[in-house]
Coordinates of N, CA and C in Angstrom, one line a residue:
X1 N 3.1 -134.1 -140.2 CA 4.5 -134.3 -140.1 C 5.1 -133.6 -138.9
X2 N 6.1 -134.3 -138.2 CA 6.6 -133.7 -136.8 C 7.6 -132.7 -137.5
X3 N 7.6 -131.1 -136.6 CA 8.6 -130.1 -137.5 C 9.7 -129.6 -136.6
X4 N 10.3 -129.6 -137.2 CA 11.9 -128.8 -136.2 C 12.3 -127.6 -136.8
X5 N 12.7 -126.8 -136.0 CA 13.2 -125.5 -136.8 C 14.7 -125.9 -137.5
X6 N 14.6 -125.0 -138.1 CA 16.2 -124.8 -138.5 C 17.2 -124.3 -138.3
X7 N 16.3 -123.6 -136.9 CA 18.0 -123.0 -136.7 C 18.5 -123.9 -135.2
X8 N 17.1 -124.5 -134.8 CA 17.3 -125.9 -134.0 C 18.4 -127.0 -135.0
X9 N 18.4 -127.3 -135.7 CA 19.4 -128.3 -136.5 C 20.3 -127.6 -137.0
X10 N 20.6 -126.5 -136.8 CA 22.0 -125.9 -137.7 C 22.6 -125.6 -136.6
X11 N 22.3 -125.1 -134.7 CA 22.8 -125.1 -134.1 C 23.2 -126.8 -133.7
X12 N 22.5 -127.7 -133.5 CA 23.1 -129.4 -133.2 C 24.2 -129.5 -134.2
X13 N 23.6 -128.7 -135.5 CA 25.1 -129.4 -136.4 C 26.5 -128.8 -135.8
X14 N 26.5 -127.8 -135.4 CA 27.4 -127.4 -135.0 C 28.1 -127.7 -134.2
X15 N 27.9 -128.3 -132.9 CA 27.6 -129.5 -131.8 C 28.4 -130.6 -132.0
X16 N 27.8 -131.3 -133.2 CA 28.1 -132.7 -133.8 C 27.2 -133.0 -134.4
X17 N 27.5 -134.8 -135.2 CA 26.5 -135.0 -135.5 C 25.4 -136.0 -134.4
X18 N 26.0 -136.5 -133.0 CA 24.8 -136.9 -132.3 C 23.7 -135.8 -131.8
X19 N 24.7 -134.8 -131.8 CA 23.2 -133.7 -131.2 C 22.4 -133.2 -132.4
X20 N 23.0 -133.3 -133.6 CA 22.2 -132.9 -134.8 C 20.9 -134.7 -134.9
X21 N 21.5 -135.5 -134.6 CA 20.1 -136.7 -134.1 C 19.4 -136.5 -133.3
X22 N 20.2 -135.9 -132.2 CA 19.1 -136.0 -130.8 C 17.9 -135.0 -131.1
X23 N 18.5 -133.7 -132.3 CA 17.0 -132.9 -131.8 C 16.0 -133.8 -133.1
X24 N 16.3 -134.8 -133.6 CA 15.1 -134.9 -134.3 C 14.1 -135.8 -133.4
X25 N 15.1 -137.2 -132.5 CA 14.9 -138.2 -131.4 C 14.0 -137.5 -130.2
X26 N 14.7 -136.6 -130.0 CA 14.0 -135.6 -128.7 C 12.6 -134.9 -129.2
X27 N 12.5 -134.9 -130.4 CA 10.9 -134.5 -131.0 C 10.0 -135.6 -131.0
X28 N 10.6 -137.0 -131.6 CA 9.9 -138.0 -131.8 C 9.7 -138.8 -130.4
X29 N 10.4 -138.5 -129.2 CA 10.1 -138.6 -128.2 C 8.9 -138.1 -127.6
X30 N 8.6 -136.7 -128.0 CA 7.8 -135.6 -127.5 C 6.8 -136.0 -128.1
X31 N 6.9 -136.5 -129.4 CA 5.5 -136.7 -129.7 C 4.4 -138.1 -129.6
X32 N 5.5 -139.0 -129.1 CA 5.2 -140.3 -128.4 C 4.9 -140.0 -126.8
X33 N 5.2 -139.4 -126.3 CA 4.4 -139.1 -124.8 C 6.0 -139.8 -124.0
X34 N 6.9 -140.1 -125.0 CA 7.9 -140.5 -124.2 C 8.2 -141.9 -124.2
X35 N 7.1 -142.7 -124.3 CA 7.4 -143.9 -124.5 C 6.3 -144.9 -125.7
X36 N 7.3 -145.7 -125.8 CA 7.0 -146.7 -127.3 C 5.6 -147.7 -126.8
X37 N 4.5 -147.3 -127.0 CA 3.3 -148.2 -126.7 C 2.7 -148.3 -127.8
X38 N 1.7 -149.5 -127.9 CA 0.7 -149.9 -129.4 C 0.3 -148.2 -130.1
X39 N -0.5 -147.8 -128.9 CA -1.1 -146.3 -129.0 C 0.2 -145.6 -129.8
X40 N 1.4 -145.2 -129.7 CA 2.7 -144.3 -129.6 C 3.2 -144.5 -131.1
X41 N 3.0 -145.8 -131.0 CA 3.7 -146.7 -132.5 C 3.5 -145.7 -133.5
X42 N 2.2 -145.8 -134.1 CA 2.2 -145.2 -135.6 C 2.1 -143.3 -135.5
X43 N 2.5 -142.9 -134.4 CA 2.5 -141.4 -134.6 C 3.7 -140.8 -135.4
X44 N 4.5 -142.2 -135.3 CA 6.3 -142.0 -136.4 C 6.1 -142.7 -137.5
X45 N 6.2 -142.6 -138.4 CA 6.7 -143.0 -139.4 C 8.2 -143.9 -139.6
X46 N 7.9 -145.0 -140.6 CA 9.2 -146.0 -140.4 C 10.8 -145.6 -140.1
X47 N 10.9 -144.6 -141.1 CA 12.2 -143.5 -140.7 C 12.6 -143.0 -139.4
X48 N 11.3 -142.5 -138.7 CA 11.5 -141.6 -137.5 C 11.8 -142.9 -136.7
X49 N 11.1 -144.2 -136.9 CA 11.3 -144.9 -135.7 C 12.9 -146.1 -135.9
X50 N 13.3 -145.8 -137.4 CA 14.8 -146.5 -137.3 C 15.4 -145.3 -137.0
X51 N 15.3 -144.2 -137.0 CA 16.4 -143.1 -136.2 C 15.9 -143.0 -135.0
X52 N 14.9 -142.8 -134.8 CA 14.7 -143.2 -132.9 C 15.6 -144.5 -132.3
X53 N 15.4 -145.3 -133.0 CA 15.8 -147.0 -132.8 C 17.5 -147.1 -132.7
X54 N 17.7 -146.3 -133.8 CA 19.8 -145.7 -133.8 C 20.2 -144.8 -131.9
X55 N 18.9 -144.0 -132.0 CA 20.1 -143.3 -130.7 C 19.5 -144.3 -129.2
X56 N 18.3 -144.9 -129.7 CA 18.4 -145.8 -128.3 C 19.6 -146.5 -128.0
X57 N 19.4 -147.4 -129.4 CA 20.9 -148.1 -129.4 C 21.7 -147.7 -129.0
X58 N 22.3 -146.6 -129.6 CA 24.0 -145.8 -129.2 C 23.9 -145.2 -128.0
X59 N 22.8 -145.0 -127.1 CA 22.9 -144.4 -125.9 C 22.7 -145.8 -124.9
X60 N 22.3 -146.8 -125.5 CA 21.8 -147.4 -124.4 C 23.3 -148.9 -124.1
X61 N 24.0 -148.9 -125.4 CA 24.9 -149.8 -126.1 C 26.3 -149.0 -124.9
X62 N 26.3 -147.8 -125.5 CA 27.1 -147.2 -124.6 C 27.5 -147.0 -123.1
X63 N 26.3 -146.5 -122.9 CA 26.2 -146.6 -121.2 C 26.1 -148.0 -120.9
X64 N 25.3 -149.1 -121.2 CA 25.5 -150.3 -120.2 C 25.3 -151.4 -120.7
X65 N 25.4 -151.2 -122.6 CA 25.9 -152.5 -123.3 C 24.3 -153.1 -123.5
X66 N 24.6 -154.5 -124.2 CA 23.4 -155.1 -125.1 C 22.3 -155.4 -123.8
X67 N 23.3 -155.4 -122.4 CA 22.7 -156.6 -121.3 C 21.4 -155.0 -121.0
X68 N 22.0 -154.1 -120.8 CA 20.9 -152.6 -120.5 C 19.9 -152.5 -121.1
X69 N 20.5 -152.8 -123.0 CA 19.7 -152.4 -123.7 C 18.4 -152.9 -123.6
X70 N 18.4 -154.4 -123.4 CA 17.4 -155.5 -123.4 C 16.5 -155.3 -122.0
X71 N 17.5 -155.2 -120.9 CA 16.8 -155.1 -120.2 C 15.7 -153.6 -119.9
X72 N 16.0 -152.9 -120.3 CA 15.3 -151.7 -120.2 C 14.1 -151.7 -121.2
X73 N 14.0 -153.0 -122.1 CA 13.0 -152.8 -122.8 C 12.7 -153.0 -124.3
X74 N 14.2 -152.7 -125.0 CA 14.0 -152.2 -126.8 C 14.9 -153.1 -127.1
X75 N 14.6 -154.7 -126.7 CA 15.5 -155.5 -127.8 C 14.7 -156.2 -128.1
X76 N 12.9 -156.2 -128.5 CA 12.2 -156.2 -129.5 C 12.5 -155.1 -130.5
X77 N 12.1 -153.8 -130.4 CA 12.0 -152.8 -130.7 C 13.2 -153.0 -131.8
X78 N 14.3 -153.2 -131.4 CA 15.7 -153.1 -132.5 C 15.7 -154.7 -132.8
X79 N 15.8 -155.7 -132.4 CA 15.9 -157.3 -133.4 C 14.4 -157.9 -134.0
X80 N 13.8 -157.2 -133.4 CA 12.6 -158.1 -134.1 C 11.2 -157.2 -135.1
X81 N 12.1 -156.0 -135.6 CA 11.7 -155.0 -136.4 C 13.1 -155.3 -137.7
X82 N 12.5 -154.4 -139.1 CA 14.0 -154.6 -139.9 C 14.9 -153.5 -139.5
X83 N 15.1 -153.0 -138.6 CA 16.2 -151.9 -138.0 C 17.6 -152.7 -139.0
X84 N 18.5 -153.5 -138.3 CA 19.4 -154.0 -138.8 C 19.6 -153.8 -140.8
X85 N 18.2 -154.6 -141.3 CA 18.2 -154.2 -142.4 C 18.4 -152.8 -142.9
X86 N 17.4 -151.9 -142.8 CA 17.2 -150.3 -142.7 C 18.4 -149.9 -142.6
X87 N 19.8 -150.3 -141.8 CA 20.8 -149.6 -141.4 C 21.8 -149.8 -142.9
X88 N 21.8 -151.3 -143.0 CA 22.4 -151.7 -144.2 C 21.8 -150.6 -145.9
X89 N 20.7 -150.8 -145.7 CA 20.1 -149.4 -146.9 C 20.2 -148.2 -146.9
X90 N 20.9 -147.6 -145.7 CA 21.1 -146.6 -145.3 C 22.7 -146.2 -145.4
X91 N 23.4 -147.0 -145.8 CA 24.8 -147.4 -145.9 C 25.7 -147.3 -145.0
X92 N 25.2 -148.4 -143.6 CA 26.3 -148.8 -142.9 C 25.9 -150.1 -142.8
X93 N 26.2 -150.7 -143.5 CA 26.6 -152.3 -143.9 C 27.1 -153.2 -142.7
X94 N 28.6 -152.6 -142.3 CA 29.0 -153.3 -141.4 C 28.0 -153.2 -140.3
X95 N 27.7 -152.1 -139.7 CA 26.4 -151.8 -138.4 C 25.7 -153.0 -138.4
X96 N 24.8 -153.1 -139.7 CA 23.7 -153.8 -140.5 C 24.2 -154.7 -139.2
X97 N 25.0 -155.7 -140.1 CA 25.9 -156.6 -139.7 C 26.3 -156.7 -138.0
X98 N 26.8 -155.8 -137.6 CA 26.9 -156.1 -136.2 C 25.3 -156.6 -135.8
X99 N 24.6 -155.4 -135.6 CA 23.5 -155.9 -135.2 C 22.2 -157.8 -135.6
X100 N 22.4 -157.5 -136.6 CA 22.3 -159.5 -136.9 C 23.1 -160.1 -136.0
X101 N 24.6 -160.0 -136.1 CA 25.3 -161.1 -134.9 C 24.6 -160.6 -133.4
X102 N 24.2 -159.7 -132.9 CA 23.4 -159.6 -131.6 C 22.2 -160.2 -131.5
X103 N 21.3 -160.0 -132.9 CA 20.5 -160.5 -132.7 C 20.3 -162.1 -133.0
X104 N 21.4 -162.7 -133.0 CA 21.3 -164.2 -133.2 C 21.4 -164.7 -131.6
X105 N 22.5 -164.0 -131.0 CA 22.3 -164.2 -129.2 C 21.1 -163.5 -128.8
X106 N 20.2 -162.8 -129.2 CA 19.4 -162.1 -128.4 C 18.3 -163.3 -128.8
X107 N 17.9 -163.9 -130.1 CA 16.9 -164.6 -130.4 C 17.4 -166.1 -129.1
X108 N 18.5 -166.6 -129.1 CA 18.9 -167.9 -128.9 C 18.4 -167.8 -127.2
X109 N 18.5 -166.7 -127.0 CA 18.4 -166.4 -125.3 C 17.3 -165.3 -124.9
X110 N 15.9 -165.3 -125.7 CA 14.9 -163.9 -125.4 C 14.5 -163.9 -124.3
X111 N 13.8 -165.1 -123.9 CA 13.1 -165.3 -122.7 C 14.4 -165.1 -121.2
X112 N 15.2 -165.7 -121.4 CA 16.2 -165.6 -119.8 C 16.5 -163.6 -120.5
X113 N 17.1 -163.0 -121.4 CA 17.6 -162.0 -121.5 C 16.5 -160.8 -120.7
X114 N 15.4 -161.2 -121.4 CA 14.3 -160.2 -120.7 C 13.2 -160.3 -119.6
X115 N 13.8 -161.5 -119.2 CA 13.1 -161.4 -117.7 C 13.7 -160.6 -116.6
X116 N 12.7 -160.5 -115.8 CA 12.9 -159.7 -114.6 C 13.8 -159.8 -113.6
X117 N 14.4 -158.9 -113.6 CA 15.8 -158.9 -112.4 C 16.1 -157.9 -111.5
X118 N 16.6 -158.9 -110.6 CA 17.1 -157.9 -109.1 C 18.7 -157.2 -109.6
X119 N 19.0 -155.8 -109.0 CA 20.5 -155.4 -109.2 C 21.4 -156.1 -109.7
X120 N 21.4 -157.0 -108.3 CA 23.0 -158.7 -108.3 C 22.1 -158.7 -109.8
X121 N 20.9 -159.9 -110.2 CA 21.3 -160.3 -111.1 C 21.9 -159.8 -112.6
X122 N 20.9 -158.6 -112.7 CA 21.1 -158.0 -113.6 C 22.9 -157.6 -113.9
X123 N 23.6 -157.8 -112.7 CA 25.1 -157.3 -112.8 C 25.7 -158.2 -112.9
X124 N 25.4 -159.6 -112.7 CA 25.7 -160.7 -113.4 C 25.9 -161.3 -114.6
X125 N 24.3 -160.7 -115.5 CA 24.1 -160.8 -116.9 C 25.4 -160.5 -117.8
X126 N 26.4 -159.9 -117.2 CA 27.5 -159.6 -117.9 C 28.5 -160.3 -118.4
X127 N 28.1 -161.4 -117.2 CA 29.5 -162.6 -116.7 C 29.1 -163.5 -118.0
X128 N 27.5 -163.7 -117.6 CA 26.7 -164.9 -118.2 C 26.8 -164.6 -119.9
X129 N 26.5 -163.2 -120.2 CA 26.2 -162.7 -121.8 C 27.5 -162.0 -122.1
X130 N 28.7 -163.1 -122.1 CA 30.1 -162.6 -122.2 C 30.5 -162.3 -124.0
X131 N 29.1 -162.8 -124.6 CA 29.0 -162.9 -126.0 C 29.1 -161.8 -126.6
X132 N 28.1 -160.8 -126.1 CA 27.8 -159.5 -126.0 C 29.4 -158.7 -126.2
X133 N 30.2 -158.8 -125.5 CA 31.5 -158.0 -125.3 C 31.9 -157.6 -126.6
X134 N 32.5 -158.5 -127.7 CA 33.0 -158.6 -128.8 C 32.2 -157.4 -129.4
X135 N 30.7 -157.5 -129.6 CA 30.4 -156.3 -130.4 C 30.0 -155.2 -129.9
X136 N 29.9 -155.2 -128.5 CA 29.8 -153.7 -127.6 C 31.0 -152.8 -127.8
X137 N 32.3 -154.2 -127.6 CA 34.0 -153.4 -128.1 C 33.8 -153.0 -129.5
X138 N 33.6 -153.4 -130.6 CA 33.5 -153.0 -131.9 C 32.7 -152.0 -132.2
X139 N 31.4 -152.0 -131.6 CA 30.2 -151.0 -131.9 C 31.1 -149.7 -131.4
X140 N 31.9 -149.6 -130.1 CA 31.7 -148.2 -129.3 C 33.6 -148.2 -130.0
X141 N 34.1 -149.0 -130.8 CA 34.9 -148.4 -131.6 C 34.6 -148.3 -132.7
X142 N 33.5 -148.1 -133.1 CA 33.2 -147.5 -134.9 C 31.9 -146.1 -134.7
X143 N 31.7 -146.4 -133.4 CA 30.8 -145.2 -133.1 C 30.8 -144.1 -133.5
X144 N 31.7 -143.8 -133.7 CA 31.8 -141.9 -134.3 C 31.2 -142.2 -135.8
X145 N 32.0 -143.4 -136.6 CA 31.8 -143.2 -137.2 C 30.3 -143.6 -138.3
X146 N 29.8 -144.7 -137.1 CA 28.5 -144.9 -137.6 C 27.6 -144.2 -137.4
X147 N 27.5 -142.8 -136.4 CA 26.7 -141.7 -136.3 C 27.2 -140.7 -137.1
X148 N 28.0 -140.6 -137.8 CA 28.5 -139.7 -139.0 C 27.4 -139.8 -139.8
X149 N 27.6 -141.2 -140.6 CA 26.8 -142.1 -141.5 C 25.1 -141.7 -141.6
X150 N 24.9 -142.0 -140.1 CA 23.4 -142.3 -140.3 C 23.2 -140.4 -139.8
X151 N 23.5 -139.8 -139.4 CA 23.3 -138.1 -139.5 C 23.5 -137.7 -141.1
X152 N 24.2 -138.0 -142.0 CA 24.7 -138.1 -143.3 C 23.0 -138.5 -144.0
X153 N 23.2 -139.5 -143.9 CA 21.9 -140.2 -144.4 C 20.3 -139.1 -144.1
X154 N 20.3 -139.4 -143.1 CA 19.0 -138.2 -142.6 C 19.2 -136.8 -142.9
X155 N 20.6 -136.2 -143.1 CA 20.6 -134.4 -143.5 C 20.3 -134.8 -145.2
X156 N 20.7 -135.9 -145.9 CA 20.5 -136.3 -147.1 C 18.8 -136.0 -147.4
X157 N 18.2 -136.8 -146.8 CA 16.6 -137.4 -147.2 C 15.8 -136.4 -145.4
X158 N 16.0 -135.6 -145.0 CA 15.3 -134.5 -144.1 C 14.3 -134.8 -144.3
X159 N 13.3 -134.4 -145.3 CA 11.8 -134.9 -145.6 C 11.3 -136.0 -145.2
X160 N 12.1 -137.1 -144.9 CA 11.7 -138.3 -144.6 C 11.4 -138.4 -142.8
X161 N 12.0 -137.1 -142.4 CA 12.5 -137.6 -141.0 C 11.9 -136.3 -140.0
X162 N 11.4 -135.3 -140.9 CA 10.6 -134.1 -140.0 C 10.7 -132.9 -141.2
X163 N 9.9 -131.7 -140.7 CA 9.6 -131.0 -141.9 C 10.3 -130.0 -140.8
X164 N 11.1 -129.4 -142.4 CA 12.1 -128.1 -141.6 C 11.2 -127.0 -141.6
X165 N 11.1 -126.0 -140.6 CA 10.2 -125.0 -140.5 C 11.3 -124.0 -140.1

């Protein structure tokens, strides 16, 4: 089991609650070598990798929206895993929900979304994936409070998500 100290998580809590995620993400990073490969996969457990899967989202949603997220790589990783579900059992329902509506444009369009692109195009993808906007505005206006939630959730069930040392 991956372990964090506790006085590592009682300082992030103090912080907020994204930096009280980041130090568990920044471990499950560490112990993936940094990145998500076949080999990388099962060193997390399903929990570690829907709270891995939350701060990609929220960092990657943020900075440069669904068109970033996809293109940098994890819009398998979040629509075609039960992330969306997982979030809904975790009790953020509406999240659940946003993410399904992305992933109905992300399935309708996988192939053009995740092909390979030059700068221009990729800064294009904006104009073209104008779909996207509606829940990038919504997501990064409920944001605080959907990282309340899922920090809530994981200080709830800790055991599931690293062993406090």
């Amino acid at each position: 089991m991956i372990e964090i100290t506790d006085a590592a998580l009682r300082q992030a809590a103090g912080e907020g609650m994204d930096a009280f995620i980041q130090v568990f993400t920044d471990k499950y990073k560490e112990v993936i070598g940094g990145e998500l490969t076949a080999d990388s996969m099962p060193l997390l457990t399903g929990e570690q990798h829907t709270l891995l899967a939350y701060q990609l989202f929220r960092d990657e949603v943020m900075d440069g929206g669904f068109c970033q997220l996809i293109q940098n790589g994890y819009g398998g990783y979040i629509f075609a895993n039960p992330f969306a579900k997982v979030m809904r059992l975790w009790g953020a329902e509406d999240f659940g929900k946003l993410v399904y509506r992305a992933k109905k444009i992300y399935d309708a369009h996988r192939e053009d979304l995740e092909r390979e692109r030059t700068d221009d195009e990729f800064m294009a993808m904006y104009e073209q994936y104008e779909a996207f906007d509606e829940l990038e505005d919504e997501f990064l206006e409920k944001e605080e409070g959907i990282t309340t939630l899922v920090a809530s959730y994981v200080d709830e069930h800790l055991e599931q998500f690293a062993k406090i040392v």
